Amino acid sequence: EVQLQASGGGLVQAGGSLRLSCVASGFNFDAYTIAWIRQAPGKSREEISCISVNDGITHYVDSVKGRFTISSDRAKNTVYLQMNTLKPEDTAVYSCAASDSMCLPLRVGMYYGQDYWGKGTQVTVSS
């Protein structure tokens, strides 16, 4: 059974940090691209970062560049999203997803098709 379990969300003040984790199982983790996709209230889903687990290629949407860092631990089948200097506009449900496609450059307000999705974790940034 394929599972993607996101965790690490919470309530944080603006300027604070959180680290999200995504634990994957049931598929060949090393062969996939793992993405973090968020959805804010009243807005469409947005892919904010991805990592190609096999070769480490990463991409970020402009709104999080320099503040968020994606990484993977192949021994633990886990992808992390370190989020620093959080802003109220980062408030959203954050989900991780897996695709057997390449990790491609990202644009604001869009996301690529995914093969597997996990349940999200809520991130709330207060001003």
XYZ file of N, CA and C in Angstrom:
381
model
N 0.846 -1.198 0.000
C 0.000 0.000 0.000
C 0.882 1.249 0.000
N 0.602 2.160 -0.923
C 1.346 3.419 -0.989
C 0.873 4.351 0.115
N 1.832 4.919 0.814
C 1.511 5.901 1.843
C 2.493 7.056 1.783
N 1.970 8.246 1.952
C 2.761 9.459 2.106
C 2.177 10.176 3.320
N 2.979 10.275 4.348
C 2.487 10.839 5.603
C 3.237 12.119 5.913
N 2.524 13.236 5.834
C 3.119 14.534 6.158
C 2.873 14.864 7.616
N 3.857 15.501 8.231
C 3.719 15.931 9.617
C 4.603 17.140 9.856
N 4.427 17.746 11.035
C 5.288 18.850 11.416
C 4.647 20.217 11.345
N 3.410 20.274 10.912
C 2.733 21.560 10.859
C 2.405 22.075 12.248
N 1.903 23.300 12.293
C 1.541 23.885 13.567
C 1.297 25.362 13.433
N 1.208 26.007 14.586
C 0.987 27.449 14.660
C 2.300 28.121 15.023
N 2.687 29.108 14.250
C 3.946 29.802 14.487
C 3.760 31.284 14.188
N 4.520 32.108 14.868
C 4.469 33.538 14.603
C 5.249 33.879 13.335
N 4.875 34.971 12.719
C 5.608 35.438 11.544
C 7.092 35.589 11.893
N 7.925 35.147 10.970
C 9.364 35.156 11.199
C 9.905 33.865 11.776
N 9.012 32.999 12.208
C 9.421 31.738 12.812
C 9.709 30.664 11.788
N 9.987 29.459 12.300
C 10.373 28.333 11.444
C 9.580 27.087 11.804
N 9.442 26.235 10.831
C 8.883 24.904 11.015
C 9.610 23.958 10.062
N 9.656 22.676 10.447
C 10.175 21.666 9.527
C 9.114 20.607 9.319
N 8.715 20.454 8.089
C 7.760 19.425 7.727
C 8.498 18.158 7.297
N 7.877 17.025 7.582
C 8.425 15.732 7.170
C 7.384 14.992 6.339
N 7.869 14.235 5.387
C 6.999 13.394 4.561
C 7.637 12.014 4.507
N 6.989 11.049 5.137
C 7.491 9.680 5.147
C 6.746 8.877 4.092
N 7.504 8.239 3.216
C 6.918 7.514 2.090
C 7.115 6.014 2.253
N 6.148 5.259 1.764
C 6.267 3.802 1.772
C 5.396 3.221 0.666
N 5.723 1.998 0.263
C 4.887 1.295 -0.706
C 5.241 1.521 -2.161
N 6.291 2.275 -2.434
C 6.741 2.472 -3.802
C 8.255 2.704 -3.784
N 8.860 2.712 -4.960
C 10.305 2.862 -5.070
C 10.685 4.328 -4.869
N 10.892 4.685 -3.632
C 11.136 6.073 -3.239
C 12.251 6.702 -4.064
N 13.332 5.978 -4.278
C 14.499 6.530 -4.957
C 14.204 6.930 -6.396
N 13.185 6.359 -6.997
C 12.902 6.604 -8.406
C 11.889 7.719 -8.630
N 11.459 8.362 -7.571
C 10.381 9.331 -7.685
C 10.833 10.742 -7.366
N 10.048 11.683 -7.807
C 10.125 13.083 -7.403
C 9.071 13.307 -6.332
N 9.497 13.908 -5.243
C 8.573 14.235 -4.155
C 8.342 15.737 -4.151
N 7.095 16.108 -4.073
C 6.724 17.521 -4.105
C 5.979 17.915 -2.837
N 6.131 19.163 -2.480
C 5.300 19.775 -1.438
C 4.317 20.707 -2.141
N 3.068 20.495 -1.853
C 1.992 21.254 -2.480
C 1.120 21.825 -1.382
N 0.810 23.088 -1.480
C 0.014 23.702 -0.429
C -1.277 24.276 -1.005
N -2.247 24.377 -0.128
C -3.514 24.985 -0.501
C -3.975 25.885 0.627
N -4.033 27.166 0.321
C -4.516 28.141 1.282
C -6.030 28.275 1.152
N -6.684 28.758 2.198
C -8.139 28.925 2.141
C -8.549 29.794 0.956
N -9.491 29.291 0.163
C -10.008 30.054 -0.964
C -9.092 30.119 -2.169
N -7.985 29.400 -2.116
C -7.033 29.436 -3.236
C -6.835 28.035 -3.805
N -6.288 27.984 -5.000
C -6.022 26.701 -5.627
C -4.713 26.115 -5.104
N -4.522 24.859 -5.377
C -3.289 24.200 -4.957
C -2.085 24.812 -5.663
N -0.965 24.803 -4.968
C 0.271 25.370 -5.506
C 1.441 24.480 -5.103
N 2.186 24.042 -6.109
C 3.380 23.254 -5.829
C 4.507 24.221 -5.491
N 5.046 24.116 -4.313
C 6.031 25.098 -3.873
C 7.465 24.584 -3.943
N 7.635 23.272 -3.952
C 8.981 22.731 -4.042
C 8.920 21.273 -4.464
N 9.978 20.824 -5.114
C 10.090 19.412 -5.459
C 11.547 18.991 -5.385
N 11.747 17.689 -5.213
C 13.090 17.133 -5.203
C 13.066 15.802 -5.923
N 14.002 15.639 -6.821
C 14.213 14.355 -7.464
C 15.104 13.540 -6.542
N 14.554 12.514 -5.928
C 15.284 11.794 -4.888
C 16.565 11.175 -5.440
N 16.530 10.672 -6.646
C 17.677 9.970 -7.208
C 18.882 10.874 -7.410
N 18.671 12.083 -7.939
C 19.819 12.934 -8.256
C 19.843 14.241 -7.489
N 18.862 14.446 -6.630
C 18.899 15.610 -5.763
C 18.508 16.929 -6.401
N 18.030 16.905 -7.632
C 17.590 18.150 -8.267
C 16.399 18.718 -7.500
N 16.455 20.025 -7.245
C 15.373 20.684 -6.518
C 14.900 21.922 -7.275
N 13.658 22.285 -7.039
C 13.095 23.528 -7.557
C 12.169 24.124 -6.520
N 12.044 25.444 -6.587
C 11.182 26.181 -5.665
C 10.367 27.207 -6.447
N 9.174 27.452 -5.961
C 8.409 28.560 -6.503
C 9.032 29.857 -5.974
N 8.921 30.923 -6.742
C 9.615 32.166 -6.373
C 9.254 32.657 -4.973
N 8.020 32.462 -4.569
C 7.564 33.027 -3.296
C 8.240 32.399 -2.075
N 8.878 31.254 -2.242
C 9.532 30.611 -1.089
C 11.047 30.496 -1.255
N 11.557 30.898 -2.404
C 13.000 30.799 -2.634
C 13.762 31.597 -1.595
N 14.818 30.991 -1.077
C 15.623 31.642 -0.064
C 15.087 31.486 1.350
N 13.868 31.001 1.475
C 13.280 30.804 2.811
C 13.034 29.321 3.116
N 12.675 28.558 2.122
C 12.371 27.141 2.301
C 13.477 26.297 1.679
N 13.743 25.153 2.305
C 14.736 24.213 1.780
C 14.170 22.802 1.821
N 14.198 22.133 0.689
C 13.731 20.750 0.602
C 14.947 19.830 0.604
N 14.801 18.693 1.271
C 15.889 17.718 1.317
C 15.298 16.326 1.470
N 16.123 15.333 1.218
C 15.639 13.968 1.361
C 16.643 13.117 2.124
N 16.121 12.127 2.801
C 16.931 11.132 3.499
C 16.515 9.784 2.934
N 17.333 9.261 2.021
C 16.954 8.039 1.330
C 16.919 6.836 2.271
N 17.725 6.877 3.316
C 17.733 5.771 4.278
C 16.424 5.697 5.048
N 15.758 6.840 5.175
C 14.517 6.894 5.951
C 13.288 7.060 5.063
N 13.481 7.067 3.741
C 12.359 7.302 2.816
C 11.575 8.553 3.219
N 12.310 9.588 3.529
C 11.685 10.797 4.059
C 12.183 12.030 3.314
N 11.259 12.926 3.054
C 11.589 14.235 2.497
C 11.202 15.293 3.518
N 12.059 16.285 3.662
C 11.835 17.365 4.616
C 11.617 18.682 3.882
N 10.884 19.564 4.534
C 10.765 20.938 4.057
C 11.045 21.851 5.240
N 12.226 22.439 5.244
C 12.581 23.410 6.276
C 12.047 24.758 5.847
N 11.206 25.334 6.665
C 10.563 26.601 6.342
C 11.011 27.652 7.344
N 11.720 28.637 6.868
C 12.214 29.725 7.708
C 11.564 31.039 7.299
N 11.670 32.009 8.187
C 11.115 33.343 7.933
C 9.683 33.239 7.417
N 8.877 32.512 8.133
C 7.502 32.280 7.688
C 6.694 33.567 7.707
N 5.770 33.651 6.767
C 4.913 34.818 6.619
C 3.449 34.390 6.746
N 2.563 35.287 7.117
C 1.142 34.927 7.200
C 0.608 34.330 5.897
N 1.124 34.773 4.775
C 0.647 34.238 3.489
C 1.116 32.812 3.227
N 1.965 32.280 4.094
C 2.357 30.864 3.990
C 1.326 29.951 4.652
N 0.348 30.531 5.314
C -0.694 29.732 5.964
C -1.437 28.894 4.931
N -1.464 27.582 5.158
C -2.072 26.661 4.200
C -2.007 25.250 4.756
N -2.702 24.350 4.090
C -2.497 22.929 4.317
C -1.401 22.471 3.363
N -0.367 21.858 3.931
C 0.778 21.403 3.152
C 0.700 19.881 2.996
N 0.749 19.432 1.754
C 0.718 18.003 1.454
C 1.961 17.618 0.679
N 2.353 16.368 0.827
C 3.415 15.864 -0.022
C 2.822 14.892 -1.042
N 3.475 14.817 -2.181
C 2.984 13.988 -3.273
C 4.174 13.420 -4.023
N 3.939 12.352 -4.753
C 5.018 11.682 -5.475
C 4.659 11.530 -6.945
N 5.680 11.700 -7.764
C 5.509 11.556 -9.210
C 6.716 10.850 -9.790
N 6.503 10.033 -10.826
C 7.650 9.412 -11.475
C 8.178 10.286 -12.611
N 7.738 11.533 -12.663
C 8.273 12.501 -13.620
C 9.427 13.284 -12.993
N 10.079 14.082 -13.828
C 11.196 14.875 -13.341
C 10.712 16.000 -12.442
N 11.611 16.457 -11.582
C 11.364 17.667 -10.799
C 11.628 18.848 -11.732
N 10.577 19.624 -12.022
C 10.656 20.690 -13.017
C 10.500 22.062 -12.369
N 10.957 23.117 -13.061
C 10.762 24.469 -12.516
C 9.288 24.749 -12.227
N 9.058 25.537 -11.194
C 7.709 25.775 -10.690
C 7.305 27.233 -10.904
N 6.019 27.425 -11.058
C 5.473 28.775 -11.186
C 4.384 28.960 -10.150
N 4.196 30.207 -9.765
C 3.184 30.527 -8.763
C 1.815 30.055 -9.247
N 1.075 29.429 -8.346
C -0.304 29.081 -8.625
C -0.536 27.836 -9.450
N 0.496 27.021 -9.660
C 0.315 25.816 -10.442
C 0.901 24.602 -9.730
N 0.538 23.414 -10.190
C 1.170 22.200 -9.716
C 1.108 21.164 -10.825
N 2.091 20.279 -10.812
C 2.145 19.213 -11.800
C 1.324 18.017 -11.335
N 0.917 17.202 -12.264
C 0.191 15.996 -11.930
C 1.047 15.058 -11.093
N 0.445 14.414 -10.142
C 1.141 13.534 -9.215
C 0.541 12.128 -9.285
N 1.365 11.143 -8.975
C 0.882 9.764 -8.958
C 0.259 9.401 -7.616
N 0.853 9.905 -6.567
C 0.380 9.585 -5.219
C 0.319 10.858 -4.386
N -0.697 10.896 -3.537
C -0.875 12.037 -2.643
C -0.964 11.549 -1.201
N -0.463 12.397 -0.300
C -0.658 12.128 1.110
C -1.607 13.148 1.713
N -2.050 12.888 2.917
C -2.877 13.858 3.627
C -1.992 15.011 4.087
N -2.595 16.158 4.222
C -1.827 17.341 4.538
C -1.657 17.600 6.013
N -0.820 18.580 6.285
C -0.606 19.072 7.634
C -0.810 20.585 7.611
N -1.504 21.080 8.611
C -1.863 22.500 8.638
C -0.696 23.343 9.144
N -0.389 24.391 8.420
C 0.587 25.387 8.850
C -0.145 26.716 8.966
N -0.085 27.301 10.138
C -0.724 28.590 10.378
C 0.323 29.567 10.888
N 0.455 30.682 10.199
C 1.432 31.698 10.572
C 0.666 32.941 11.011
N 0.854 33.318 12.252
C 0.156 34.482 12.777
C 1.010 35.737 12.615
N 0.343 36.856 12.454
C 1.071 38.122 12.243
C 1.351 38.835 13.553
